[in-house]
Amino acid sequence: MRKSGLIILLVVLSFVSCTQRNDNKNTEQDNSTEKIETKKPNLAVIDSLNIDSCKLVVNDFFDWYIKSYIREEQTPPTVLFSPRFKKYPDGYCSLNIDEFKKSITDFKYFSKEFINFLINRNVECNEAILKDKITDLDDILNLRDETDKYCSFLFYDDWLGGQDYIEVTDFRIISTKQNFKKTKCIVKMETLTDYNSVHSKIYVEVIKEKDNYKINNIEVEF
């Protein structure tokens, strides 16, 4: 009888020990699951741009461009948005790309991507002009059709729309929204004349470059 009682006691103790080990194992798994879940980032907050900051960079650029760059007709301009024409020692005329690059490379309102786009399209235009072998600066106004398709932007105001004298004296922001992934803002605005009539509608893309808000594209409906 004593032997039977001892066997029963050992079986009970073994069962209790196994049960405790399983409970501890389940508790560790539950804790592990909790830790993993709490590490999930809030992507919406990380990716989101500040709407007011998007509007601010657009407002600052166009306020400066209209009231200082256009209205005051700075000579020489503080920055070039298109290269100036130059006659080179070989007798041919083309764009002064080096001067343009130096002027716009660090322009504070534009993103690096937008600046590179502006430089590259002027380089393509210049290559087309060189093929025409123009010897008189006045001939720049009469480019071949094949060349003009690369260079038509030279004869328009990229940021306001129109040619020659620009009648714009003010602007207003109509709306601002973020794209689906919240990685950029689209600011819709209108430019205004002295009579408060609409000169053009403009869509400005704004991105965050490091810690700064930058204009990444400008599209004008004129």
XYZ file of C-alpha atoms in Angstrom:
222
model
C 0.000 0.000 0.000
C 2.798 2.351 0.804
C 4.335 1.697 -2.595
C 1.052 2.366 -4.414
C 0.542 5.615 -2.525
C 4.025 6.814 -3.476
C 3.392 6.098 -7.166
C 0.131 8.077 -7.112
C 1.857 11.043 -5.443
C 4.606 11.118 -8.099
C 2.021 11.076 -10.930
C 0.141 14.028 -9.400
C 3.313 16.077 -8.939
C 4.380 15.382 -12.544
C 0.983 16.538 -13.881
C 1.099 19.773 -11.877
C 4.629 20.526 -13.109
C 3.671 20.023 -16.781
C 0.602 22.228 -16.376
C 2.700 25.083 -14.917
C 5.244 24.833 -17.750
C 2.479 25.036 -20.378
C 0.907 28.045 -18.624
C 4.263 29.831 -18.529
C 4.868 29.077 -22.204
C 1.440 30.455 -23.194
C 2.038 33.586 -21.102
C 5.376 34.203 -22.854
C 3.724 33.837 -26.268
C 0.972 36.299 -25.301
C 3.519 38.847 -24.096
C 5.522 38.422 -27.301
C 2.410 39.081 -29.375
C 1.680 42.260 -27.433
C 5.193 43.598 -28.028
C 4.978 43.005 -31.783
C 1.613 44.737 -32.075
C 2.730 47.860 -30.200
C 5.635 48.364 -32.650
C 3.393 49.018 -35.676
C 4.049 52.587 -36.959
C 1.314 55.060 -37.773
C 2.118 55.520 -41.469
C -0.559 58.150 -42.026
C 1.126 60.483 -39.548
C 4.639 59.844 -40.913
C 3.721 60.467 -44.562
C 1.333 63.353 -44.079
C 2.274 66.876 -45.211
C 1.166 70.003 -43.429
C -1.414 71.835 -45.571
C -0.523 75.259 -44.211
C 3.167 74.718 -44.998
C 2.258 73.744 -48.574
C 0.272 76.963 -49.016
C 2.993 79.047 -47.397
C 5.760 78.114 -49.865
C 3.412 78.741 -52.823
C 2.281 82.059 -51.387
C 5.868 83.185 -50.696
C 7.103 82.271 -54.178
C 4.309 83.916 -56.162
C 4.247 86.976 -53.921
C 7.975 87.446 -54.579
C 7.716 86.576 -58.285
C 4.825 88.922 -59.085
C 5.649 91.879 -56.851
C 9.435 91.826 -57.049
C 10.586 89.839 -60.069
C 7.913 90.873 -62.579
C 6.668 94.275 -61.406
C 10.071 95.735 -60.527
C 11.742 94.311 -63.658
C 15.001 93.625 -61.865
C 18.183 94.241 -63.853
C 20.060 92.006 -63.604
C 17.519 89.499 -62.248
C 18.315 87.726 -58.992
C 17.671 84.371 -60.682
C 17.202 83.242 -64.290
C 14.238 81.023 -65.133
C 15.358 80.739 -68.763
C 18.876 81.087 -70.168
C 19.898 84.246 -71.969
C 21.079 84.075 -75.583
C 24.737 84.539 -76.323
C 26.890 84.846 -79.429
C 29.984 82.657 -79.140
C 33.468 83.172 -80.668
C 32.693 80.676 -83.442
C 30.003 83.079 -84.692
C 27.004 80.948 -83.722
C 24.276 81.913 -81.245
C 22.830 79.662 -78.563
C 21.772 79.619 -74.925
C 24.157 80.418 -72.090
C 23.532 77.151 -70.222
C 26.412 77.555 -67.757
C 25.101 80.905 -66.542
C 21.587 79.468 -66.219
C 22.739 76.458 -64.177
C 24.717 78.643 -61.807
C 21.734 80.948 -61.323
C 19.002 78.396 -60.611
C 20.777 75.441 -58.969
C 20.220 76.611 -55.390
C 16.928 78.452 -55.871
C 15.269 78.174 -52.467
C 11.652 77.663 -53.541
C 12.174 74.776 -55.998
C 12.938 71.105 -55.317
C 16.091 69.487 -56.692
C 13.933 67.381 -59.019
C 12.188 70.445 -60.455
C 15.469 72.321 -60.899
C 16.974 69.348 -62.754
C 13.912 69.224 -65.026
C 14.310 72.913 -65.909
C 18.026 72.502 -66.629
C 17.528 69.385 -68.777
C 14.814 70.885 -70.976
C 17.017 73.912 -71.660
C 19.941 71.652 -72.525
C 17.724 69.822 -75.064
C 16.548 73.137 -76.503
C 20.124 74.374 -76.795
C 21.192 71.231 -78.655
C 18.401 71.847 -81.170
C 19.408 75.502 -81.621
C 23.036 74.534 -82.230
C 21.917 72.319 -85.126
C 20.302 75.372 -86.766
C 23.675 77.184 -86.761
C 22.152 80.591 -86.082
C 24.538 83.512 -86.573
C 22.161 86.392 -85.774
C 20.374 86.733 -82.435
C 17.252 88.015 -84.184
C 16.923 84.651 -85.945
C 16.155 83.048 -82.582
C 12.590 84.263 -83.064
C 12.288 82.265 -86.291
C 13.310 78.771 -85.254
C 12.546 75.778 -87.461
C 9.456 73.818 -86.435
C 11.637 70.894 -85.370
C 13.627 73.178 -83.082
C 10.620 75.103 -81.825
C 9.035 71.983 -80.325
C 11.989 71.814 -77.911
C 12.163 75.551 -77.265
C 8.617 76.970 -77.305
C 8.737 77.465 -73.506
C 11.359 80.188 -74.016
C 8.717 82.601 -75.288
C 6.120 82.219 -72.526
C 5.967 82.986 -68.837
C 6.112 79.549 -67.234
C 4.692 80.607 -63.867
C 1.913 83.030 -64.878
C 1.111 82.293 -68.523
C 1.206 84.704 -71.441
C 3.852 86.513 -73.493
C 5.526 89.897 -73.478
C 4.088 92.261 -70.860
C 2.428 90.350 -68.012
C -0.668 92.109 -66.643
C -0.789 90.064 -63.427
C -0.669 92.119 -60.240
C -1.937 89.648 -57.627
C -3.110 86.079 -57.017
C -5.331 84.021 -54.742
C -5.169 80.434 -53.517
C -8.406 78.567 -54.227
C -7.809 75.169 -52.628
C -5.157 72.801 -51.313
C -5.349 69.028 -51.139
C -3.029 66.072 -50.628
C -2.624 63.167 -53.010
C -3.785 59.674 -51.995
C -0.474 58.685 -50.373
C -0.161 62.087 -48.664
C 3.342 62.585 -50.075
C 2.565 65.825 -51.906
C 0.107 68.720 -51.965
C -1.638 70.238 -54.973
C -2.309 73.947 -54.520
C -4.830 75.440 -56.946
C -4.612 79.206 -57.480
C -5.621 82.023 -59.817
C -3.589 85.007 -60.971
C -5.345 88.367 -61.144
C -5.047 91.562 -63.204
C -5.473 95.175 -62.054
C -9.197 94.827 -62.676
C -9.366 91.699 -60.475
C -10.150 89.511 -63.469
C -8.588 86.050 -63.740
C -5.484 85.939 -65.932
C -4.661 82.231 -65.508
C -5.324 79.164 -63.374
C -2.318 77.434 -61.868
C -1.749 74.060 -60.211
C 1.346 73.877 -58.003
C 2.756 70.601 -56.723
C 4.534 70.802 -53.359
C 6.665 68.096 -51.733
C 8.708 67.847 -48.556
C 12.422 67.724 -49.285
C 14.233 66.798 -46.067
C 12.681 69.280 -43.613
C 11.669 71.926 -46.135
C 8.601 72.350 -48.350
C 9.499 72.843 -52.020
C 7.646 73.481 -55.273
C 8.041 70.387 -57.453
C 6.011 71.409 -60.512
C 3.907 74.280 -61.872
C 1.198 73.842 -64.511
C -0.552 76.866 -66.016
C -3.941 76.918 -67.722
C -4.041 80.099 -69.765
